[in-house]
């Protein structure tokens, strides 16, 4: 059976992928945590077939790992892998930000609104909300680039690292720095200064990378979820 050019099973597998990605990004599923197919099938209201298909896709993307005779688990990053993710992010984000068009009033308003929500989440110490809105803030810029293949790869890289992003947000100065640097990025975006936007993003990225890298070096590979 086909629905709008896609089979029901393909649609179910896509929904499984989207839901498990959401659980990983939010910290509901932690790095190293096993994903039991029967439990996930019951939770999502589907059979085990789309669960298996979705897990295979997530494995090919590096978000989930499969161990023979053990099963599937959320990928757990080693420090060397985390460093490579940030190396790729630095290269790809530069190209995406340099390619951005001049933002109109509506586009700027969307970015500014997300920055306000992030600042409010920082004040209330809502770490999960801050992480989720932070991702939306950056992709509200990235998504307006014409380099959509690169943006798709950036989304995958961000998803891989997202469970580890909470670490530096527990520091009040870390939260204040994120809010301050977002305001600086908006100022550069407002005048179409993409080169300055790249410089600001490089500094912004380095702050989160340093604290998380320190945690991984110390062996703290399981981040706090909330």
mmCIF file with all atom_site columns, C-alpha atoms in Angstrom:
data_model
loop_
_atom_site.group_PDB
_atom_site.id
_atom_site.type_symbol
_atom_site.label_atom_id
_atom_site.label_alt_id
_atom_site.label_comp_id
_atom_site.label_asym_id
_atom_site.label_entity_id
_atom_site.label_seq_id
_atom_site.pdbx_PDB_ins_code
_atom_site.Cartn_x
_atom_site.Cartn_y
_atom_site.Cartn_z
_atom_site.occupancy
_atom_site.B_iso_or_equiv
_atom_site.pdbx_formal_charge
_atom_site.auth_seq_id
_atom_site.auth_comp_id
_atom_site.auth_asym_id
_atom_site.auth_atom_id
_atom_site.pdbx_PDB_model_num
ATOM 1   C CA . UNK A 1 1   ? 0.000  0.000   0.000  1.00 0.00 ? 1   UNK A CA 1
ATOM 2   C CA . UNK A 1 2   ? 1.308  3.478   -0.906 1.00 0.00 ? 2   UNK A CA 1
ATOM 3   C CA . UNK A 1 3   ? 0.448  6.823   0.656  1.00 0.00 ? 3   UNK A CA 1
ATOM 4   C CA . UNK A 1 4   ? 1.554  9.918   -1.305 1.00 0.00 ? 4   UNK A CA 1
ATOM 5   C CA . UNK A 1 5   ? 4.333  7.975   -3.049 1.00 0.00 ? 5   UNK A CA 1
ATOM 6   C CA . UNK A 1 6   ? 5.620  6.268   0.094  1.00 0.00 ? 6   UNK A CA 1
ATOM 7   C CA . UNK A 1 7   ? 4.591  2.908   1.528  1.00 0.00 ? 7   UNK A CA 1
ATOM 8   C CA . UNK A 1 8   ? 3.031  2.688   4.961  1.00 0.00 ? 8   UNK A CA 1
ATOM 9   C CA . UNK A 1 9   ? 6.088  0.784   6.215  1.00 0.00 ? 9   UNK A CA 1
ATOM 10  C CA . UNK A 1 10  ? 8.428  3.534   4.941  1.00 0.00 ? 10  UNK A CA 1
ATOM 11  C CA . UNK A 1 11  ? 6.347  6.171   6.683  1.00 0.00 ? 11  UNK A CA 1
ATOM 12  C CA . UNK A 1 12  ? 6.394  4.158   9.906  1.00 0.00 ? 12  UNK A CA 1
ATOM 13  C CA . UNK A 1 13  ? 10.176 3.748   9.731  1.00 0.00 ? 13  UNK A CA 1
ATOM 14  C CA . UNK A 1 14  ? 10.594 7.500   9.143  1.00 0.00 ? 14  UNK A CA 1
ATOM 15  C CA . UNK A 1 15  ? 8.478  8.214   12.201 1.00 0.00 ? 15  UNK A CA 1
ATOM 16  C CA . UNK A 1 16  ? 10.601 5.800   14.237 1.00 0.00 ? 16  UNK A CA 1
ATOM 17  C CA . UNK A 1 17  ? 13.783 7.569   13.103 1.00 0.00 ? 17  UNK A CA 1
ATOM 18  C CA . UNK A 1 18  ? 12.372 11.004  13.956 1.00 0.00 ? 18  UNK A CA 1
ATOM 19  C CA . UNK A 1 19  ? 11.161 9.901   17.399 1.00 0.00 ? 19  UNK A CA 1
ATOM 20  C CA . UNK A 1 20  ? 14.384 8.158   18.411 1.00 0.00 ? 20  UNK A CA 1
ATOM 21  C CA . UNK A 1 21  ? 16.380 11.171  17.209 1.00 0.00 ? 21  UNK A CA 1
ATOM 22  C CA . UNK A 1 22  ? 14.197 13.378  19.410 1.00 0.00 ? 22  UNK A CA 1
ATOM 23  C CA . UNK A 1 23  ? 14.833 11.110  22.404 1.00 0.00 ? 23  UNK A CA 1
ATOM 24  C CA . UNK A 1 24  ? 18.590 11.250  21.808 1.00 0.00 ? 24  UNK A CA 1
ATOM 25  C CA . UNK A 1 25  ? 18.649 15.047  21.363 1.00 0.00 ? 25  UNK A CA 1
ATOM 26  C CA . UNK A 1 26  ? 16.545 15.640  24.478 1.00 0.00 ? 26  UNK A CA 1
ATOM 27  C CA . UNK A 1 27  ? 18.620 13.274  26.608 1.00 0.00 ? 27  UNK A CA 1
ATOM 28  C CA . UNK A 1 28  ? 15.699 10.913  27.144 1.00 0.00 ? 28  UNK A CA 1
ATOM 29  C CA . UNK A 1 29  ? 17.964 8.252   25.645 1.00 0.00 ? 29  UNK A CA 1
ATOM 30  C CA . UNK A 1 30  ? 21.527 8.594   26.927 1.00 0.00 ? 30  UNK A CA 1
ATOM 31  C CA . UNK A 1 31  ? 24.803 7.621   25.222 1.00 0.00 ? 31  UNK A CA 1
ATOM 32  C CA . UNK A 1 32  ? 25.403 3.911   25.690 1.00 0.00 ? 32  UNK A CA 1
ATOM 33  C CA . UNK A 1 33  ? 21.796 3.187   26.644 1.00 0.00 ? 33  UNK A CA 1
ATOM 34  C CA . UNK A 1 34  ? 20.345 0.061   25.062 1.00 0.00 ? 34  UNK A CA 1
ATOM 35  C CA . UNK A 1 35  ? 17.336 0.435   22.767 1.00 0.00 ? 35  UNK A CA 1
ATOM 36  C CA . UNK A 1 36  ? 15.063 -2.551  23.170 1.00 0.00 ? 36  UNK A CA 1
ATOM 37  C CA . UNK A 1 37  ? 13.033 -3.190  20.050 1.00 0.00 ? 37  UNK A CA 1
ATOM 38  C CA . UNK A 1 38  ? 9.988  -4.666  21.770 1.00 0.00 ? 38  UNK A CA 1
ATOM 39  C CA . UNK A 1 39  ? 9.778  -1.806  24.268 1.00 0.00 ? 39  UNK A CA 1
ATOM 40  C CA . UNK A 1 40  ? 10.194 0.823   21.554 1.00 0.00 ? 40  UNK A CA 1
ATOM 41  C CA . UNK A 1 41  ? 7.601  -0.862  19.313 1.00 0.00 ? 41  UNK A CA 1
ATOM 42  C CA . UNK A 1 42  ? 5.081  -0.824  22.151 1.00 0.00 ? 42  UNK A CA 1
ATOM 43  C CA . UNK A 1 43  ? 5.845  2.792   23.001 1.00 0.00 ? 43  UNK A CA 1
ATOM 44  C CA . UNK A 1 44  ? 5.510  4.024   19.409 1.00 0.00 ? 44  UNK A CA 1
ATOM 45  C CA . UNK A 1 45  ? 2.555  1.813   18.556 1.00 0.00 ? 45  UNK A CA 1
ATOM 46  C CA . UNK A 1 46  ? 4.188  0.063   15.606 1.00 0.00 ? 46  UNK A CA 1
ATOM 47  C CA . UNK A 1 47  ? 5.394  -3.421  14.803 1.00 0.00 ? 47  UNK A CA 1
ATOM 48  C CA . UNK A 1 48  ? 9.032  -4.436  15.226 1.00 0.00 ? 48  UNK A CA 1
ATOM 49  C CA . UNK A 1 49  ? 9.682  -4.223  11.475 1.00 0.00 ? 49  UNK A CA 1
ATOM 50  C CA . UNK A 1 50  ? 9.729  -0.397  11.236 1.00 0.00 ? 50  UNK A CA 1
ATOM 51  C CA . UNK A 1 51  ? 11.688 -0.315  14.519 1.00 0.00 ? 51  UNK A CA 1
ATOM 52  C CA . UNK A 1 52  ? 14.378 -2.512  12.943 1.00 0.00 ? 52  UNK A CA 1
ATOM 53  C CA . UNK A 1 53  ? 14.392 -0.446  9.742  1.00 0.00 ? 53  UNK A CA 1
ATOM 54  C CA . UNK A 1 54  ? 14.634 2.794   11.711 1.00 0.00 ? 54  UNK A CA 1
ATOM 55  C CA . UNK A 1 55  ? 17.466 1.473   13.877 1.00 0.00 ? 55  UNK A CA 1
ATOM 56  C CA . UNK A 1 56  ? 19.373 0.340   10.781 1.00 0.00 ? 56  UNK A CA 1
ATOM 57  C CA . UNK A 1 57  ? 19.064 3.841   9.324  1.00 0.00 ? 57  UNK A CA 1
ATOM 58  C CA . UNK A 1 58  ? 20.190 5.459   12.574 1.00 0.00 ? 58  UNK A CA 1
ATOM 59  C CA . UNK A 1 59  ? 23.130 3.038   12.693 1.00 0.00 ? 59  UNK A CA 1
ATOM 60  C CA . UNK A 1 60  ? 24.197 4.062   9.185  1.00 0.00 ? 60  UNK A CA 1
ATOM 61  C CA . UNK A 1 61  ? 24.082 7.709   10.339 1.00 0.00 ? 61  UNK A CA 1
ATOM 62  C CA . UNK A 1 62  ? 26.236 6.958   13.359 1.00 0.00 ? 62  UNK A CA 1
ATOM 63  C CA . UNK A 1 63  ? 23.610 7.867   15.962 1.00 0.00 ? 63  UNK A CA 1
ATOM 64  C CA . UNK A 1 64  ? 23.043 4.261   17.053 1.00 0.00 ? 64  UNK A CA 1
ATOM 65  C CA . UNK A 1 65  ? 25.460 1.348   17.235 1.00 0.00 ? 65  UNK A CA 1
ATOM 66  C CA . UNK A 1 66  ? 24.755 -2.351  16.857 1.00 0.00 ? 66  UNK A CA 1
ATOM 67  C CA . UNK A 1 67  ? 26.648 -5.068  18.704 1.00 0.00 ? 67  UNK A CA 1
ATOM 68  C CA . UNK A 1 68  ? 26.200 -8.635  17.495 1.00 0.00 ? 68  UNK A CA 1
ATOM 69  C CA . UNK A 1 69  ? 24.202 -10.778 19.962 1.00 0.00 ? 69  UNK A CA 1
ATOM 70  C CA . UNK A 1 70  ? 23.673 -7.714  22.173 1.00 0.00 ? 70  UNK A CA 1
ATOM 71  C CA . UNK A 1 71  ? 21.480 -5.363  20.150 1.00 0.00 ? 71  UNK A CA 1
ATOM 72  C CA . UNK A 1 72  ? 21.233 -1.645  19.494 1.00 0.00 ? 72  UNK A CA 1
ATOM 73  C CA . UNK A 1 73  ? 22.358 1.178   21.755 1.00 0.00 ? 73  UNK A CA 1
ATOM 74  C CA . UNK A 1 74  ? 22.735 4.941   21.501 1.00 0.00 ? 74  UNK A CA 1
ATOM 75  C CA . UNK A 1 75  ? 26.217 5.755   20.200 1.00 0.00 ? 75  UNK A CA 1
ATOM 76  C CA . UNK A 1 76  ? 28.674 6.744   22.919 1.00 0.00 ? 76  UNK A CA 1
ATOM 77  C CA . UNK A 1 77  ? 31.340 9.156   21.696 1.00 0.00 ? 77  UNK A CA 1
ATOM 78  C CA . UNK A 1 78  ? 35.007 8.771   22.465 1.00 0.00 ? 78  UNK A CA 1
ATOM 79  C CA . UNK A 1 79  ? 36.980 11.983  22.845 1.00 0.00 ? 79  UNK A CA 1
ATOM 80  C CA . UNK A 1 80  ? 38.669 11.452  19.464 1.00 0.00 ? 80  UNK A CA 1
ATOM 81  C CA . UNK A 1 81  ? 35.244 11.138  17.789 1.00 0.00 ? 81  UNK A CA 1
ATOM 82  C CA . UNK A 1 82  ? 33.944 14.245  19.543 1.00 0.00 ? 82  UNK A CA 1
ATOM 83  C CA . UNK A 1 83  ? 37.022 16.179  18.390 1.00 0.00 ? 83  UNK A CA 1
ATOM 84  C CA . UNK A 1 84  ? 36.388 15.080  14.811 1.00 0.00 ? 84  UNK A CA 1
ATOM 85  C CA . UNK A 1 85  ? 32.772 16.225  14.990 1.00 0.00 ? 85  UNK A CA 1
ATOM 86  C CA . UNK A 1 86  ? 33.882 19.694  16.043 1.00 0.00 ? 86  UNK A CA 1
ATOM 87  C CA . UNK A 1 87  ? 36.584 19.756  13.366 1.00 0.00 ? 87  UNK A CA 1
ATOM 88  C CA . UNK A 1 88  ? 33.932 19.026  10.734 1.00 0.00 ? 88  UNK A CA 1
ATOM 89  C CA . UNK A 1 89  ? 31.513 21.517  12.257 1.00 0.00 ? 89  UNK A CA 1
ATOM 90  C CA . UNK A 1 90  ? 34.130 24.267  12.107 1.00 0.00 ? 90  UNK A CA 1
ATOM 91  C CA . UNK A 1 91  ? 34.740 23.672  8.402  1.00 0.00 ? 91  UNK A CA 1
ATOM 92  C CA . UNK A 1 92  ? 31.112 23.223  7.371  1.00 0.00 ? 92  UNK A CA 1
ATOM 93  C CA . UNK A 1 93  ? 29.568 25.978  9.486  1.00 0.00 ? 93  UNK A CA 1
ATOM 94  C CA . UNK A 1 94  ? 32.018 28.499  8.030  1.00 0.00 ? 94  UNK A CA 1
ATOM 95  C CA . UNK A 1 95  ? 30.850 27.745  4.487  1.00 0.00 ? 95  UNK A CA 1
ATOM 96  C CA . UNK A 1 96  ? 27.177 27.779  5.457  1.00 0.00 ? 96  UNK A CA 1
ATOM 97  C CA . UNK A 1 97  ? 27.393 31.095  7.324  1.00 0.00 ? 97  UNK A CA 1
ATOM 98  C CA . UNK A 1 98  ? 29.359 32.760  4.514  1.00 0.00 ? 98  UNK A CA 1
ATOM 99  C CA . UNK A 1 99  ? 26.653 31.668  2.062  1.00 0.00 ? 99  UNK A CA 1
ATOM 100 C CA . UNK A 1 100 ? 23.762 33.217  4.021  1.00 0.00 ? 100 UNK A CA 1
ATOM 101 C CA . UNK A 1 101 ? 21.649 35.827  2.229  1.00 0.00 ? 101 UNK A CA 1
ATOM 102 C CA . UNK A 1 102 ? 20.754 39.145  3.830  1.00 0.00 ? 102 UNK A CA 1
ATOM 103 C CA . UNK A 1 103 ? 17.991 38.401  6.320  1.00 0.00 ? 103 UNK A CA 1
ATOM 104 C CA . UNK A 1 104 ? 14.706 40.248  5.955  1.00 0.00 ? 104 UNK A CA 1
ATOM 105 C CA . UNK A 1 105 ? 12.719 41.514  8.940  1.00 0.00 ? 105 UNK A CA 1
ATOM 106 C CA . UNK A 1 106 ? 10.728 38.284  9.298  1.00 0.00 ? 106 UNK A CA 1
ATOM 107 C CA . UNK A 1 107 ? 13.837 36.086  9.267  1.00 0.00 ? 107 UNK A CA 1
ATOM 108 C CA . UNK A 1 108 ? 15.584 38.316  11.807 1.00 0.00 ? 108 UNK A CA 1
ATOM 109 C CA . UNK A 1 109 ? 12.509 38.298  14.031 1.00 0.00 ? 109 UNK A CA 1
ATOM 110 C CA . UNK A 1 110 ? 12.524 34.479  14.094 1.00 0.00 ? 110 UNK A CA 1
ATOM 111 C CA . UNK A 1 111 ? 16.176 34.393  15.185 1.00 0.00 ? 111 UNK A CA 1
ATOM 112 C CA . UNK A 1 112 ? 15.627 37.129  17.798 1.00 0.00 ? 112 UNK A CA 1
ATOM 113 C CA . UNK A 1 113 ? 12.559 35.379  19.244 1.00 0.00 ? 113 UNK A CA 1
ATOM 114 C CA . UNK A 1 114 ? 14.551 32.180  19.722 1.00 0.00 ? 114 UNK A CA 1
ATOM 115 C CA . UNK A 1 115 ? 17.345 34.138  21.426 1.00 0.00 ? 115 UNK A CA 1
ATOM 116 C CA . UNK A 1 116 ? 14.775 35.592  23.846 1.00 0.00 ? 116 UNK A CA 1
ATOM 117 C CA . UNK A 1 117 ? 13.475 32.088  24.650 1.00 0.00 ? 117 UNK A CA 1
ATOM 118 C CA . UNK A 1 118 ? 17.037 30.876  25.267 1.00 0.00 ? 118 UNK A CA 1
ATOM 119 C CA . UNK A 1 119 ? 17.713 33.791  27.628 1.00 0.00 ? 119 UNK A CA 1
ATOM 120 C CA . UNK A 1 120 ? 14.494 33.032  29.527 1.00 0.00 ? 120 UNK A CA 1
ATOM 121 C CA . UNK A 1 121 ? 15.443 29.347  29.793 1.00 0.00 ? 121 UNK A CA 1
ATOM 122 C CA . UNK A 1 122 ? 18.890 30.377  31.085 1.00 0.00 ? 122 UNK A CA 1
ATOM 123 C CA . UNK A 1 123 ? 17.316 32.570  33.779 1.00 0.00 ? 123 UNK A CA 1
ATOM 124 C CA . UNK A 1 124 ? 15.000 29.788  34.912 1.00 0.00 ? 124 UNK A CA 1
ATOM 125 C CA . UNK A 1 125 ? 17.779 27.151  34.693 1.00 0.00 ? 125 UNK A CA 1
ATOM 126 C CA . UNK A 1 126 ? 15.707 25.081  32.264 1.00 0.00 ? 126 UNK A CA 1
ATOM 127 C CA . UNK A 1 127 ? 18.690 23.301  30.723 1.00 0.00 ? 127 UNK A CA 1
ATOM 128 C CA . UNK A 1 128 ? 16.730 21.040  28.399 1.00 0.00 ? 128 UNK A CA 1
ATOM 129 C CA . UNK A 1 129 ? 14.738 23.941  26.950 1.00 0.00 ? 129 UNK A CA 1
ATOM 130 C CA . UNK A 1 130 ? 17.934 25.946  26.556 1.00 0.00 ? 130 UNK A CA 1
ATOM 131 C CA . UNK A 1 131 ? 19.610 23.138  24.595 1.00 0.00 ? 131 UNK A CA 1
ATOM 132 C CA . UNK A 1 132 ? 16.605 22.551  22.342 1.00 0.00 ? 132 UNK A CA 1
ATOM 133 C CA . UNK A 1 133 ? 16.077 26.249  21.578 1.00 0.00 ? 133 UNK A CA 1
ATOM 134 C CA . UNK A 1 134 ? 19.815 26.702  21.076 1.00 0.00 ? 134 UNK A CA 1
ATOM 135 C CA . UNK A 1 135 ? 19.714 24.126  18.281 1.00 0.00 ? 135 UNK A CA 1
ATOM 136 C CA . UNK A 1 136 ? 16.714 25.864  16.714 1.00 0.00 ? 136 UNK A CA 1
ATOM 137 C CA . UNK A 1 137 ? 18.479 29.232  16.986 1.00 0.00 ? 137 UNK A CA 1
ATOM 138 C CA . UNK A 1 138 ? 21.480 28.090  14.968 1.00 0.00 ? 138 UNK A CA 1
ATOM 139 C CA . UNK A 1 139 ? 19.473 26.179  12.386 1.00 0.00 ? 139 UNK A CA 1
ATOM 140 C CA . UNK A 1 140 ? 17.173 29.158  11.897 1.00 0.00 ? 140 UNK A CA 1
ATOM 141 C CA . UNK A 1 141 ? 20.311 30.628  10.313 1.00 0.00 ? 141 UNK A CA 1
ATOM 142 C CA . UNK A 1 142 ? 21.793 27.493  8.719  1.00 0.00 ? 142 UNK A CA 1
ATOM 143 C CA . UNK A 1 143 ? 18.507 26.516  7.058  1.00 0.00 ? 143 UNK A CA 1
ATOM 144 C CA . UNK A 1 144 ? 18.491 29.731  5.013  1.00 0.00 ? 144 UNK A CA 1
ATOM 145 C CA . UNK A 1 145 ? 21.703 28.748  3.263  1.00 0.00 ? 145 UNK A CA 1
ATOM 146 C CA . UNK A 1 146 ? 21.554 27.416  -0.288 1.00 0.00 ? 146 UNK A CA 1
ATOM 147 C CA . UNK A 1 147 ? 24.071 24.693  0.714  1.00 0.00 ? 147 UNK A CA 1
ATOM 148 C CA . UNK A 1 148 ? 21.413 22.261  1.893  1.00 0.00 ? 148 UNK A CA 1
ATOM 149 C CA . UNK A 1 149 ? 23.502 19.089  1.533  1.00 0.00 ? 149 UNK A CA 1
ATOM 150 C CA . UNK A 1 150 ? 26.010 20.609  3.933  1.00 0.00 ? 150 UNK A CA 1
ATOM 151 C CA . UNK A 1 151 ? 23.220 21.743  6.270  1.00 0.00 ? 151 UNK A CA 1
ATOM 152 C CA . UNK A 1 152 ? 21.884 18.168  6.350  1.00 0.00 ? 152 UNK A CA 1
ATOM 153 C CA . UNK A 1 153 ? 25.299 16.900  7.382  1.00 0.00 ? 153 UNK A CA 1
ATOM 154 C CA . UNK A 1 154 ? 25.539 19.613  10.031 1.00 0.00 ? 154 UNK A CA 1
ATOM 155 C CA . UNK A 1 155 ? 22.201 18.489  11.451 1.00 0.00 ? 155 UNK A CA 1
ATOM 156 C CA . UNK A 1 156 ? 23.556 14.935  11.763 1.00 0.00 ? 156 UNK A CA 1
ATOM 157 C CA . UNK A 1 157 ? 26.739 16.167  13.482 1.00 0.00 ? 157 UNK A CA 1
ATOM 158 C CA . UNK A 1 158 ? 24.753 18.334  15.896 1.00 0.00 ? 158 UNK A CA 1
ATOM 159 C CA . UNK A 1 159 ? 22.510 15.381  16.764 1.00 0.00 ? 159 UNK A CA 1
ATOM 160 C CA . UNK A 1 160 ? 25.546 13.206  17.517 1.00 0.00 ? 160 UNK A CA 1
ATOM 161 C CA . UNK A 1 161 ? 26.950 15.782  19.947 1.00 0.00 ? 161 UNK A CA 1
ATOM 162 C CA . UNK A 1 162 ? 23.694 17.092  21.451 1.00 0.00 ? 162 UNK A CA 1
ATOM 163 C CA . UNK A 1 163 ? 23.566 14.715  24.453 1.00 0.00 ? 163 UNK A CA 1
ATOM 164 C CA . UNK A 1 164 ? 26.894 16.191  25.599 1.00 0.00 ? 164 UNK A CA 1
ATOM 165 C CA . UNK A 1 165 ? 25.955 19.854  25.230 1.00 0.00 ? 165 UNK A CA 1
ATOM 166 C CA . UNK A 1 166 ? 24.340 20.185  28.651 1.00 0.00 ? 166 UNK A CA 1
ATOM 167 C CA . UNK A 1 167 ? 27.634 20.133  30.531 1.00 0.00 ? 167 UNK A CA 1
ATOM 168 C CA . UNK A 1 168 ? 28.655 23.778  30.259 1.00 0.00 ? 168 UNK A CA 1
ATOM 169 C CA . UNK A 1 169 ? 25.096 25.052  30.834 1.00 0.00 ? 169 UNK A CA 1
ATOM 170 C CA . UNK A 1 170 ? 25.259 24.109  34.513 1.00 0.00 ? 170 UNK A CA 1
ATOM 171 C CA . UNK A 1 171 ? 27.785 26.928  34.977 1.00 0.00 ? 171 UNK A CA 1
ATOM 172 C CA . UNK A 1 172 ? 26.025 30.336  35.392 1.00 0.00 ? 172 UNK A CA 1
ATOM 173 C CA . UNK A 1 173 ? 28.842 32.064  33.516 1.00 0.00 ? 173 UNK A CA 1
ATOM 174 C CA . UNK A 1 174 ? 28.530 29.489  30.734 1.00 0.00 ? 174 UNK A CA 1
ATOM 175 C CA . UNK A 1 175 ? 24.826 30.254  30.351 1.00 0.00 ? 175 UNK A CA 1
ATOM 176 C CA . UNK A 1 176 ? 25.480 34.016  30.411 1.00 0.00 ? 176 UNK A CA 1
ATOM 177 C CA . UNK A 1 177 ? 28.179 33.621  27.773 1.00 0.00 ? 177 UNK A CA 1
ATOM 178 C CA . UNK A 1 178 ? 25.817 31.712  25.449 1.00 0.00 ? 178 UNK A CA 1
ATOM 179 C CA . UNK A 1 179 ? 23.164 34.446  25.729 1.00 0.00 ? 179 UNK A CA 1
ATOM 180 C CA . UNK A 1 180 ? 25.717 37.225  25.209 1.00 0.00 ? 180 UNK A CA 1
ATOM 181 C CA . UNK A 1 181 ? 27.277 35.565  22.174 1.00 0.00 ? 181 UNK A CA 1
ATOM 182 C CA . UNK A 1 182 ? 23.874 34.970  20.610 1.00 0.00 ? 182 UNK A CA 1
ATOM 183 C CA . UNK A 1 183 ? 23.169 38.711  20.858 1.00 0.00 ? 183 UNK A CA 1
ATOM 184 C CA . UNK A 1 184 ? 26.500 39.437  19.174 1.00 0.00 ? 184 UNK A CA 1
ATOM 185 C CA . UNK A 1 185 ? 25.664 37.028  16.346 1.00 0.00 ? 185 UNK A CA 1
ATOM 186 C CA . UNK A 1 186 ? 22.295 38.685  15.833 1.00 0.00 ? 186 UNK A CA 1
ATOM 187 C CA . UNK A 1 187 ? 24.012 42.074  15.597 1.00 0.00 ? 187 UNK A CA 1
ATOM 188 C CA . UNK A 1 188 ? 26.340 40.770  12.860 1.00 0.00 ? 188 UNK A CA 1
ATOM 189 C CA . UNK A 1 189 ? 23.446 39.075  11.076 1.00 0.00 ? 189 UNK A CA 1
ATOM 190 C CA . UNK A 1 190 ? 21.422 42.302  11.175 1.00 0.00 ? 190 UNK A CA 1
ATOM 191 C CA . UNK A 1 191 ? 24.035 44.159  9.102  1.00 0.00 ? 191 UNK A CA 1
ATOM 192 C CA . UNK A 1 192 ? 24.828 41.237  6.802  1.00 0.00 ? 192 UNK A CA 1
ATOM 193 C CA . UNK A 1 193 ? 28.393 40.841  8.152  1.00 0.00 ? 193 UNK A CA 1
ATOM 194 C CA . UNK A 1 194 ? 28.823 37.143  7.446  1.00 0.00 ? 194 UNK A CA 1
ATOM 195 C CA . UNK A 1 195 ? 32.570 37.152  8.062  1.00 0.00 ? 195 UNK A CA 1
ATOM 196 C CA . UNK A 1 196 ? 32.059 38.528  11.561 1.00 0.00 ? 196 UNK A CA 1
ATOM 197 C CA . UNK A 1 197 ? 29.304 35.958  12.046 1.00 0.00 ? 197 UNK A CA 1
ATOM 198 C CA . UNK A 1 198 ? 31.838 33.209  11.266 1.00 0.00 ? 198 UNK A CA 1
ATOM 199 C CA . UNK A 1 199 ? 34.319 34.672  13.766 1.00 0.00 ? 199 UNK A CA 1
ATOM 200 C CA . UNK A 1 200 ? 31.650 34.848  16.467 1.00 0.00 ? 200 UNK A CA 1
ATOM 201 C CA . UNK A 1 201 ? 30.479 31.307  15.745 1.00 0.00 ? 201 UNK A CA 1
ATOM 202 C CA . UNK A 1 202 ? 34.056 30.025  16.008 1.00 0.00 ? 202 UNK A CA 1
ATOM 203 C CA . UNK A 1 203 ? 34.408 31.548  19.480 1.00 0.00 ? 203 UNK A CA 1
ATOM 204 C CA . UNK A 1 204 ? 30.923 30.346  20.460 1.00 0.00 ? 204 UNK A CA 1
ATOM 205 C CA . UNK A 1 205 ? 31.663 26.780  19.370 1.00 0.00 ? 205 UNK A CA 1
ATOM 206 C CA . UNK A 1 206 ? 35.025 26.700  21.135 1.00 0.00 ? 206 UNK A CA 1
ATOM 207 C CA . UNK A 1 207 ? 33.474 27.404  24.533 1.00 0.00 ? 207 UNK A CA 1
ATOM 208 C CA . UNK A 1 208 ? 31.157 24.403  24.394 1.00 0.00 ? 208 UNK A CA 1
ATOM 209 C CA . UNK A 1 209 ? 33.813 22.179  22.865 1.00 0.00 ? 209 UNK A CA 1
ATOM 210 C CA . UNK A 1 210 ? 36.381 22.926  25.584 1.00 0.00 ? 210 UNK A CA 1
ATOM 211 C CA . UNK A 1 211 ? 34.143 22.055  28.547 1.00 0.00 ? 211 UNK A CA 1
ATOM 212 C CA . UNK A 1 212 ? 32.707 18.917  26.956 1.00 0.00 ? 212 UNK A CA 1
ATOM 213 C CA . UNK A 1 213 ? 36.118 17.754  25.755 1.00 0.00 ? 213 UNK A CA 1
ATOM 214 C CA . UNK A 1 214 ? 37.412 18.113  29.319 1.00 0.00 ? 214 UNK A CA 1
ATOM 215 C CA . UNK A 1 215 ? 34.548 15.942  30.568 1.00 0.00 ? 215 UNK A CA 1
ATOM 216 C CA . UNK A 1 216 ? 35.265 13.236  27.987 1.00 0.00 ? 216 UNK A CA 1
ATOM 217 C CA . UNK A 1 217 ? 38.972 13.325  28.742 1.00 0.00 ? 217 UNK A CA 1
ATOM 218 C CA . UNK A 1 218 ? 38.157 12.738  32.404 1.00 0.00 ? 218 UNK A CA 1
ATOM 219 C CA . UNK A 1 219 ? 36.023 9.741   31.489 1.00 0.00 ? 219 UNK A CA 1
ATOM 220 C CA . UNK A 1 220 ? 32.645 11.357  32.182 1.00 0.00 ? 220 UNK A CA 1
ATOM 221 C CA . UNK A 1 221 ? 31.022 9.946   29.081 1.00 0.00 ? 221 UNK A CA 1
ATOM 222 C CA . UNK A 1 222 ? 27.468 9.834   30.422 1.00 0.00 ? 222 UNK A CA 1
ATOM 223 C CA . UNK A 1 223 ? 26.060 13.369  30.465 1.00 0.00 ? 223 UNK A CA 1
ATOM 224 C CA . UNK A 1 224 ? 23.250 14.597  32.663 1.00 0.00 ? 224 UNK A CA 1
ATOM 225 C CA . UNK A 1 225 ? 19.936 14.431  30.893 1.00 0.00 ? 225 UNK A CA 1
ATOM 226 C CA . UNK A 1 226 ? 18.282 17.543  32.316 1.00 0.00 ? 226 UNK A CA 1
#
